[in-house]
XYZ file of C-alpha atoms in Angstrom:
685
model
C 109.497 72.996 109.424
C 106.619 70.947 110.348
C 104.084 70.128 107.815
C 101.160 71.922 109.834
C 102.192 75.316 109.076
C 101.378 75.259 105.477
C 98.059 75.074 105.981
C 95.325 77.071 104.020
C 94.173 80.177 106.201
C 90.955 79.225 105.707
C 89.242 75.587 104.628
C 85.634 75.228 102.993
C 84.999 73.362 106.109
C 86.825 76.166 108.323
C 84.856 78.768 106.423
C 81.158 76.370 106.808
C 81.814 76.160 111.016
C 83.000 79.944 111.360
C 79.610 81.286 109.535
C 77.768 79.089 111.527
C 79.858 80.080 115.165
C 79.517 84.036 113.614
C 75.072 83.861 114.310
C 75.639 80.929 117.624
C 77.845 83.851 118.796
C 75.069 86.707 118.765
C 73.794 84.801 121.816
C 74.274 88.042 124.399
C 75.267 86.179 127.377
C 78.613 85.114 125.058
C 78.944 88.617 123.290
C 79.221 90.437 127.032
C 82.446 88.919 127.694
C 83.330 91.098 124.816
C 82.011 94.281 126.447
C 82.938 96.799 122.720
C 81.280 94.054 120.540
C 78.482 93.988 123.177
C 77.542 97.657 123.249
C 77.248 97.478 119.252
C 74.595 94.700 119.847
C 72.499 96.635 121.839
C 72.709 99.838 119.037
C 71.723 96.980 116.911
C 68.745 96.079 119.118
C 67.407 99.504 119.621
C 67.491 100.093 115.691
C 65.659 97.035 114.922
C 63.027 98.668 117.484
C 62.906 102.134 115.983
C 62.962 100.290 112.539
C 59.936 99.004 113.928
C 58.579 101.906 115.710
C 60.477 104.993 114.509
C 59.303 107.722 116.948
C 59.218 105.493 120.175
C 61.959 107.935 121.129
C 61.060 110.845 119.750
C 62.227 110.859 116.416
C 61.031 113.116 113.531
C 62.119 113.760 110.396
C 60.191 115.552 107.207
C 63.141 115.155 104.764
C 63.752 111.478 105.115
C 62.206 107.856 105.592
C 62.976 107.893 108.953
C 61.842 104.212 109.368
C 64.179 102.989 106.517
C 67.112 105.022 107.840
C 66.853 103.118 110.928
C 66.537 99.707 109.168
C 69.386 100.075 106.946
C 71.387 101.608 110.616
C 70.400 98.129 111.356
C 71.593 95.791 109.004
C 75.172 97.409 108.958
C 75.626 96.872 112.859
C 74.100 93.467 112.604
C 76.407 92.833 109.864
C 79.325 94.317 111.714
C 78.454 91.939 115.003
C 78.546 88.780 112.265
C 81.544 89.840 110.881
C 83.535 90.208 114.236
C 81.963 86.930 115.189
C 83.383 85.748 111.632
C 86.882 86.932 112.787
C 87.090 85.199 115.836
C 84.831 81.387 114.496
C 87.674 81.070 111.795
C 90.349 81.101 114.472
C 88.498 79.135 116.592
C 88.328 76.947 113.527
C 91.575 76.226 113.048
C 92.355 74.812 116.599
C 89.391 72.920 116.159
C 90.459 71.266 113.282
C 93.464 70.127 115.083
C 91.773 69.580 117.771
C 89.282 66.652 116.073
C 92.631 65.304 114.129
C 94.445 64.744 117.591
C 91.069 62.971 118.352
C 91.449 60.596 115.810
C 94.390 59.444 117.467
C 92.953 58.874 120.421
C 92.004 54.925 120.363
C 90.472 52.768 122.669
C 92.926 50.332 122.567
C 93.237 46.621 124.540
C 96.224 47.112 126.577
C 98.136 44.860 128.140
C 98.842 45.175 131.781
C 101.710 43.135 134.344
C 100.134 42.175 137.365
C 102.347 41.532 140.229
C 102.649 37.547 139.944
C 103.804 38.453 136.256
C 101.129 37.482 134.646
C 99.167 39.334 132.163
C 95.506 40.895 131.891
C 93.843 42.480 128.801
C 92.218 45.876 130.023
C 91.010 49.296 127.731
C 92.998 51.928 127.560
C 90.758 54.170 129.206
C 90.859 51.981 132.285
C 94.440 52.277 133.152
C 95.461 54.168 136.284
C 98.878 55.687 137.191
C 101.726 53.478 138.117
C 100.272 50.952 135.772
C 102.574 48.677 134.025
C 101.937 47.782 130.535
C 103.768 45.328 127.811
C 103.441 47.008 124.619
C 105.060 44.365 120.884
C 105.915 46.347 117.517
C 102.723 46.847 115.550
C 100.782 47.876 118.736
C 99.664 51.049 119.508
C 100.858 52.909 123.360
C 97.606 52.869 125.286
C 99.255 55.633 127.437
C 101.346 58.407 128.730
C 104.656 56.839 130.401
C 107.914 55.803 131.077
C 109.737 53.182 129.604
C 111.474 50.800 132.476
C 112.115 48.310 130.286
C 113.496 47.801 126.973
C 114.799 49.162 123.250
C 112.136 49.871 120.094
C 111.644 52.550 117.318
C 108.481 54.278 117.935
C 105.942 56.117 115.544
C 105.092 59.475 116.569
C 104.065 60.426 113.459
C 100.146 60.645 114.782
C 101.645 63.713 117.245
C 104.489 65.422 115.740
C 103.971 65.161 111.808
C 107.304 63.894 111.016
C 107.175 60.143 109.954
C 110.453 58.819 111.046
C 110.344 56.659 113.977
C 112.502 57.713 117.332
C 114.453 54.928 119.487
C 113.043 55.151 122.755
C 114.723 53.374 125.752
C 114.637 52.605 129.884
C 116.512 55.081 131.768
C 118.144 58.772 130.297
C 116.016 61.173 129.013
C 114.894 59.318 126.019
C 112.295 57.096 128.129
C 109.162 59.207 127.466
C 106.450 57.780 125.491
C 103.085 59.455 124.349
C 99.716 57.758 124.389
C 98.356 57.432 120.877
C 101.680 56.376 119.071
C 102.897 53.282 118.009
C 105.754 50.807 118.607
C 107.443 49.644 114.977
C 109.688 47.322 116.738
C 110.687 45.286 119.826
C 108.934 45.477 122.687
C 108.889 48.191 125.929
C 107.698 47.980 129.328
C 105.823 51.083 130.094
C 104.869 52.509 133.542
C 101.562 54.734 132.896
C 102.570 58.158 134.878
C 99.199 59.923 133.703
C 95.354 59.302 134.902
C 92.384 58.588 132.582
C 91.545 61.998 130.892
C 94.546 63.855 132.145
C 97.036 62.718 128.965
C 99.421 64.888 127.022
C 96.757 64.429 124.242
C 93.579 64.821 126.657
C 95.822 68.285 127.414
C 96.466 69.158 123.954
C 93.094 69.175 123.526
C 91.707 70.675 125.634
C 94.248 73.817 125.016
C 93.526 73.797 121.552
C 89.948 73.614 122.306
C 89.501 76.015 124.763
C 91.672 79.006 124.141
C 89.301 80.935 123.023
C 88.134 82.965 126.238
C 90.887 82.276 128.476
C 92.012 85.201 128.155
C 96.176 86.551 129.039
C 97.147 89.042 131.307
C 98.321 91.636 128.643
C 94.456 90.984 126.838
C 92.866 91.727 129.759
C 95.151 95.100 130.242
C 93.869 95.960 126.662
C 90.691 94.813 126.953
C 90.345 97.276 130.107
C 91.764 100.076 127.889
C 88.873 99.387 125.409
C 85.963 99.099 127.970
C 87.100 102.386 129.390
C 86.915 103.789 125.965
C 83.852 102.642 125.055
C 82.501 104.199 128.205
C 84.178 107.372 127.392
C 82.268 108.036 124.409
C 79.092 106.819 125.168
C 79.287 109.512 127.615
C 79.763 111.744 125.191
C 77.399 110.386 122.674
C 74.701 110.910 125.745
C 75.822 114.974 125.849
C 75.261 115.447 121.854
C 71.799 115.211 122.132
C 70.941 118.468 124.245
C 74.071 119.812 122.529
C 72.117 119.320 119.510
C 68.866 120.587 120.866
C 70.593 123.503 121.665
C 71.874 123.669 118.432
C 68.646 123.697 116.679
C 69.250 120.142 115.747
C 67.310 117.032 116.956
C 69.978 114.219 116.405
C 68.356 110.776 115.378
C 68.555 107.865 118.125
C 69.839 105.777 115.017
C 72.194 108.624 113.881
C 73.939 109.020 117.476
C 74.118 104.930 117.405
C 75.962 104.889 114.503
C 78.345 107.659 115.667
C 79.033 105.508 118.925
C 79.738 102.279 117.164
C 82.178 104.187 115.124
C 84.348 105.930 117.710
C 84.671 103.037 119.686
C 87.180 100.806 118.672
C 85.289 97.810 117.009
C 87.799 97.160 114.680
C 90.172 95.479 117.698
C 87.447 94.536 119.405
C 86.126 92.335 116.837
C 89.568 91.014 116.430
C 91.131 90.887 119.719
C 90.330 87.294 120.648
C 90.742 86.504 117.179
C 94.584 87.666 117.258
C 94.730 85.963 120.706
C 93.148 82.399 119.974
C 95.618 82.872 116.509
C 98.882 83.249 118.421
C 98.419 80.377 120.459
C 97.709 78.109 117.008
C 100.918 79.452 115.133
C 103.124 78.138 118.133
C 100.327 74.817 118.435
C 101.450 74.327 114.382
C 104.733 74.995 115.014
C 104.263 71.259 116.672
C 105.056 72.942 119.904
C 101.721 72.613 122.514
C 101.742 75.786 125.257
C 99.941 75.229 128.655
C 98.223 78.325 128.216
C 98.160 81.672 126.069
C 100.363 83.763 129.135
C 103.057 81.172 128.079
C 102.897 82.546 124.371
C 102.753 85.992 125.623
C 105.497 85.604 127.669
C 107.619 84.470 124.815
C 107.037 88.054 123.422
C 108.595 89.738 126.693
C 111.638 87.433 126.963
C 114.931 89.419 128.157
C 116.977 86.510 128.507
C 117.461 83.048 127.459
C 119.139 80.259 128.552
C 120.564 77.738 126.658
C 121.953 74.104 126.893
C 125.371 73.340 124.605
C 125.120 70.195 123.841
C 122.506 69.423 121.599
C 121.510 72.755 121.178
C 123.955 75.322 120.177
C 126.392 72.371 119.389
C 125.683 69.214 117.808
C 124.880 65.823 120.403
C 128.780 64.665 119.725
C 131.823 65.876 119.147
C 133.267 65.457 115.472
C 136.113 64.812 114.111
C 138.015 68.111 112.549
C 142.005 67.184 112.195
C 144.720 64.636 112.740
C 147.539 66.018 113.934
C 150.893 63.916 114.160
C 153.413 63.500 116.830
C 157.028 62.265 117.337
C 157.937 62.586 113.387
C 155.172 60.387 112.439
C 154.185 60.878 108.637
C 150.131 62.363 108.903
C 148.572 60.311 105.890
C 150.151 57.030 108.898
C 148.060 58.399 111.291
C 145.024 58.851 109.094
C 144.976 55.130 108.250
C 145.610 53.921 111.593
C 142.592 55.622 112.719
C 141.120 55.002 109.995
C 141.172 51.373 110.148
C 139.847 52.125 113.563
C 137.238 53.412 113.224
C 135.902 51.135 110.275
C 133.702 48.492 112.679
C 133.314 51.780 115.244
C 129.751 53.036 115.232
C 129.814 55.476 117.754
C 129.301 59.004 115.613
C 132.882 59.960 116.772
C 133.805 56.681 115.053
C 131.752 57.568 112.175
C 132.995 61.348 111.864
C 137.107 60.116 111.983
C 135.888 57.874 109.486
C 134.400 59.979 106.838
C 136.952 63.022 107.524
C 139.669 60.122 106.812
C 138.195 59.303 103.474
C 137.976 63.165 102.516
C 141.561 63.608 103.194
C 142.003 60.495 100.547
C 142.443 57.701 102.662
C 141.071 54.221 100.587
C 142.529 51.811 103.192
C 140.551 48.276 103.392
C 140.090 46.746 106.751
C 141.038 42.689 106.605
C 137.476 40.541 107.225
C 139.276 38.838 109.413
C 140.535 41.805 111.752
C 138.886 42.155 115.481
C 137.737 44.712 116.575
C 138.169 45.533 119.940
C 135.453 47.698 121.566
C 135.745 50.162 123.848
C 135.256 49.754 127.758
C 135.096 52.600 130.641
C 138.059 50.281 132.274
C 140.256 50.074 129.092
C 138.885 53.782 128.134
C 140.623 52.531 124.379
C 138.995 50.856 121.168
C 140.820 49.433 118.277
C 141.432 46.511 115.902
C 143.979 43.798 115.773
C 145.164 42.794 112.097
C 145.761 39.702 110.748
C 149.849 40.162 110.419
C 149.771 40.899 114.580
C 149.606 44.698 114.105
C 147.574 46.205 116.923
C 146.092 49.728 116.277
C 144.696 51.702 119.509
C 142.892 54.825 119.666
C 141.449 56.184 122.888
C 142.736 58.582 125.853
C 145.563 60.204 126.019
C 146.474 58.527 129.421
C 145.262 55.408 128.542
C 147.167 55.276 125.200
C 150.321 56.520 126.656
C 149.605 53.941 129.979
C 149.430 51.261 126.674
C 152.731 52.244 124.679
C 154.679 51.803 127.354
C 153.793 48.627 128.754
C 154.414 47.637 125.154
C 157.891 48.991 125.618
C 157.556 52.087 123.901
C 158.335 55.786 124.339
C 156.288 58.294 124.744
C 156.565 61.651 121.918
C 158.100 64.940 123.716
C 154.930 67.076 121.572
C 152.442 64.870 122.309
C 151.417 66.455 125.569
C 151.701 70.102 123.545
C 149.049 68.319 120.648
C 147.326 67.413 123.489
C 146.895 70.420 125.440
C 146.636 72.260 122.092
C 143.327 70.631 121.567
C 141.804 71.052 124.635
C 142.921 74.970 124.732
C 140.459 74.956 121.202
C 137.289 73.594 123.313
C 137.939 69.492 121.473
C 138.565 66.439 122.822
C 141.383 64.642 121.504
C 141.982 61.389 120.899
C 145.639 59.547 121.034
C 146.327 57.010 117.864
C 149.352 54.241 118.221
C 150.282 51.576 116.280
C 151.860 48.447 118.387
C 154.389 50.377 120.470
C 154.469 53.787 118.473
C 151.967 57.037 119.028
C 151.523 58.320 115.660
C 149.543 61.620 116.778
C 146.434 63.139 117.662
C 142.392 63.145 116.542
C 140.824 66.376 117.072
C 137.225 65.981 117.960
C 135.876 69.038 117.938
C 132.472 70.202 119.795
C 130.965 71.139 116.471
C 128.368 74.457 116.935
C 125.729 73.958 114.643
C 125.288 76.124 111.407
C 123.380 79.475 111.433
C 123.411 79.783 114.971
C 126.108 82.265 115.152
C 123.293 84.750 112.916
C 120.680 83.548 115.037
C 121.896 84.660 118.453
C 122.995 88.117 116.359
C 119.337 88.616 115.559
C 117.780 88.073 119.095
C 120.829 90.605 120.311
C 118.962 92.890 117.851
C 115.606 92.913 119.462
C 117.116 93.036 123.183
C 117.972 89.360 124.279
C 120.060 88.143 126.166
C 121.809 84.581 125.500
C 123.744 82.180 128.136
C 124.810 79.179 127.080
C 125.076 76.194 130.081
C 127.313 73.895 129.648
C 129.429 71.464 131.794
C 132.554 71.970 129.978
C 135.607 73.695 131.976
C 135.759 77.400 131.737
C 138.651 77.073 128.561
C 136.377 75.249 126.878
C 133.317 76.753 127.531
C 134.870 80.400 126.508
C 135.769 78.765 123.122
C 132.515 77.447 121.910
C 131.135 80.801 123.666
C 132.658 82.494 121.276
C 132.090 80.379 117.940
C 128.530 80.364 118.474
C 128.317 84.203 119.342
C 126.205 84.299 122.840
C 126.222 86.681 125.283
C 128.161 84.660 127.879
C 128.255 80.726 129.411
C 127.945 79.348 132.924
C 130.772 76.366 132.902
C 131.042 73.470 134.567
C 127.097 73.971 135.056
C 125.296 71.852 137.543
C 121.301 72.118 138.056
C 120.747 74.633 140.723
C 123.331 77.098 138.831
C 121.290 77.041 136.147
C 118.228 78.263 138.294
C 120.394 80.385 140.266
C 121.301 82.759 137.151
C 117.302 82.664 136.403
C 116.591 83.981 139.440
C 119.373 86.454 139.227
C 117.755 87.842 136.111
C 114.254 87.770 137.581
C 115.403 89.885 140.263
C 116.130 92.329 138.137
C 112.802 92.416 135.918
C 113.818 90.081 133.478
C 111.316 87.684 131.589
C 113.739 84.573 131.259
C 113.166 81.457 129.252
C 114.724 78.171 129.403
C 114.866 74.734 126.958
C 115.345 71.212 129.166
C 114.690 67.354 128.522
C 116.137 65.795 131.713
C 114.409 65.629 134.831
C 117.596 67.366 136.328
C 116.388 70.841 134.308
C 112.480 70.329 135.999
C 113.627 72.572 138.903
C 114.995 75.333 136.087
C 112.126 74.272 133.713
C 109.531 75.397 136.581
C 111.597 78.113 137.677
C 112.319 79.912 134.199
C 108.774 82.159 133.211
C 109.325 80.240 129.601
C 110.069 76.719 129.951
C 110.331 74.596 126.979
C 110.078 71.320 127.592
C 111.718 68.290 124.797
C 108.423 65.354 124.079
C 111.381 63.047 124.540
C 112.501 64.117 127.492
C 111.192 63.061 130.798
C 108.001 63.501 132.148
C 109.058 65.138 135.377
C 110.641 67.812 132.399
C 107.271 68.029 131.045
C 105.376 68.797 134.042
C 107.772 71.228 134.920
C 108.006 73.167 131.691
C 104.789 75.395 130.069
C 106.045 74.459 126.550
C 106.607 70.914 124.662
C 107.953 71.263 121.667
C 106.897 67.888 119.883
C 109.738 67.521 117.362
C 111.996 67.864 120.531
C 114.382 70.295 118.790
C 115.929 72.461 121.494
C 116.250 75.072 119.249
C 113.283 75.754 118.390
C 112.654 77.958 121.421
C 114.664 80.333 119.262
C 111.974 80.672 116.740
C 108.826 80.158 119.652
C 110.475 83.755 120.769
C 109.623 85.682 117.609
C 106.558 84.021 117.406
C 105.407 85.325 121.144
C 107.104 88.825 119.718
C 104.923 88.495 116.879
C 101.742 88.000 118.623
C 102.495 91.439 120.464
C 103.240 93.114 117.782
C 100.027 92.179 116.142
C 97.666 93.036 118.944
C 99.677 96.849 119.454
C 99.374 97.402 115.872
C 95.781 96.527 114.490
C 94.870 98.395 118.592
C 96.716 101.558 116.871
C 95.279 101.124 113.645
C 92.015 100.618 115.212
C 92.101 104.017 117.207
C 93.636 105.655 114.314
C 90.848 105.052 111.922
C 87.807 107.001 114.699
C 89.892 110.338 113.523
C 88.806 109.482 109.588
C 85.246 108.440 110.928
C 84.885 111.516 113.309
C 85.072 114.182 110.324
C 82.996 111.894 108.135
C 80.011 111.690 111.072
C 80.422 115.096 113.251
C 79.954 117.573 110.412
C 77.110 115.323 108.627
C 75.569 115.657 112.002
C 75.570 119.314 112.493
C 75.921 120.308 109.031
C 72.359 121.705 108.430
C 71.969 123.682 111.512
C 75.172 124.952 111.177
C 76.641 125.655 107.970
C 80.400 126.844 109.233
C 80.789 122.589 109.977
C 80.739 122.259 106.434
C 85.079 123.121 106.888
C 85.223 120.143 108.743
C 83.858 117.979 106.302
C 87.325 117.628 104.269
C 86.161 114.251 102.087
C 83.561 116.107 100.685
C 80.695 113.637 101.127
C 77.467 113.944 99.348
C 74.711 114.100 102.135
C 75.243 113.215 106.004
C 72.997 110.242 105.672
C 75.686 109.409 103.216
C 78.410 110.323 105.339
C 76.462 108.206 108.035
C 76.108 104.962 106.659
C 79.316 105.171 104.627
C 81.009 105.917 107.855
C 79.070 102.670 109.502
C 79.285 100.302 106.366
C 83.431 101.082 106.315
C 83.480 100.029 110.058
C 82.086 96.892 109.306
C 84.203 96.071 106.060
C 87.309 96.814 108.035
C 87.154 93.453 110.071
C 86.451 90.706 107.860
C 89.716 92.826 105.406
C 91.747 92.503 108.653
C 91.280 88.870 109.360
C 94.242 87.359 107.561
C 96.344 89.760 109.343
C 95.417 88.807 112.286
C 95.448 85.602 112.459
C 98.720 85.208 109.956
C 100.566 88.408 112.135
C 102.345 90.789 111.817
C 105.651 90.709 109.689
C 108.181 90.402 112.672
C 111.662 92.206 111.925
C 114.559 92.038 114.631
C 114.940 96.048 115.602
C 115.244 97.604 118.563
C 111.910 98.529 120.785
C 112.098 102.533 119.173
C 112.499 101.870 115.726
C 109.937 98.793 116.201
C 107.628 101.566 117.255
C 108.515 104.418 115.084
C 107.621 101.728 111.931
C 104.340 100.586 113.454
C 103.021 104.023 114.289
C 103.989 105.515 110.746
C 102.562 102.097 109.120
C 99.495 101.496 111.024
C 99.191 104.766 113.096
C 99.276 106.843 109.349
C 97.972 104.424 107.782
C 94.848 103.432 110.169
C 93.991 107.214 109.484
C 94.341 107.328 106.000
C 92.624 104.496 104.997
C 89.389 105.494 106.007
C 89.838 108.437 104.890
C 89.994 107.041 101.428
C 87.485 104.388 102.152
C 84.686 106.285 103.435
C 84.939 108.806 100.282
C 84.859 105.563 97.813
C 81.740 103.902 100.140
C 80.001 107.306 99.742
C 80.316 107.423 96.296
C 78.704 103.989 96.098
C 75.757 104.646 97.861
C 74.802 107.829 97.423
C 72.875 106.927 93.854
C 71.348 104.421 95.590
C 70.380 106.454 98.668
C 69.142 108.700 96.496
C 66.647 106.801 94.857
C 65.169 105.992 97.859
C 64.819 109.346 99.087
C 67.785 110.222 100.811
């Protein structure tokens, strides 16, 4: 997990910027983008006017200082707006802090451009165009995004990923992509630039982080529409209360009506809605994943089906030695010794794992210094070692070893094919070992499932997500791996078009599909999927087709990203439930207070036993203001997510945030009433 995830919620710098932002966002043109809080601002302005001209709308009062009452309402409303703006500014501040660190990465460096005649010219990195070819040597910064067309080198990507370990980038394959702002630490690379100025990966990252504040997602727009509808309904209710009050013999003050309106409209979620959305993208970004839009993060929360490559995602990228199976009466120790000797100078992962397993089983064989290592070739399909005493030991594909032994005048053990088929049936790869003209046995190379994958897939299953494994293996091998990993289904001998077909099939059933990929052959499927997570180490085509990019290039990270998306949706739903539930308590605080004097029978609704009508109204208003900053940590960190069915999740959230949203204001308003009554009494209320 990246160190970026462990940053403090609010740093002094973020606090400073958030306070400035709270006042800067008071601009009505800005506030109009949040209709709920805009209504509060209008109420604040009207209260301010009434503080200067109390009788502007015909308000009269014999028992209280009406001007002072209007001032108090105005102050509380102003604080409410500031707290809502502060919540949004804190969320933006965390993103902008990250954008600032990314901007430091952008250096206008010199780039060594190679011309058609093989000559070199130096230009500024900002002048590079798509298609330019540059040469970058050890110690130099890569001037722009591109693909390696020649060379192999270690690249320090810590400026982007936060990870200190260099990664290897080379021409060809799926690890040829490089990012501008990273540093070559060894050798050299010839790179073809793939982005125009201002459109690099870093540029897009910065703009996404900085511009996340007001780009509303479809779900957010839908919720915003609901909040606006509720606000309009309550405004109509408030307007009708004035004539009802006159009919009952009560002249309701304009400030009281404003206070009631602010308390009844969903101000809590209205003040936190933007912060929740920004924080959702921020959590993904701090997890070292760049989302191309808030819509992509939100889509993660709705994922029904997840398509995963086998190699590198579910299993380790290389098959590892798991066992030694002797044949033809050979001793197991003899097989282990020969397998180890062939692997001493074998730098492949398979060779290293064979040597490690042999050592674990007690082999202590030492290879003579003048032994000659025989490299693996595509023609021979075997490798080995020639010892000084003339002994020749080989390991490789079974058919190649059989041919080699027959050429040496040896015989094929009767149980060799049985052991080879046994390994194949288990989903492994058999490597046959021989010493001179004698076959000793088989090395079982196992496609090893990553630790904890079965548990993670079970976790996904608990939240209703189906997992499908894609692999080029034969059906028998694929079934073995699928069973061990615990996935719900698999596609054997999978081709790129097969991935697209399964995505389209799932989408036709109304399901949201997520997938990972890093190669150019994955690009069509990444573009087709609702959530496409590309690896930063992958090709440019894959990154452009996807709507999310993993900077750490960890294919399993899609599992965590889906949970972050779920957390975003749950957080928004939970706080909406809490906000609307709040209104019930505020209703019981203000409505009785408004009519209690004229209609004593309504005192039965004063279940909190609030002291006076004015202390009740102001207590409800103050609670409405202070609950917003109290919920900022929850909005930014998100509601804790637990895998469970949607029914259980709904019941749980209704209990915690529904019932909690009703009880909390009852307690809070009563405590505030007890605190402010003595002060109000001194002021003549």
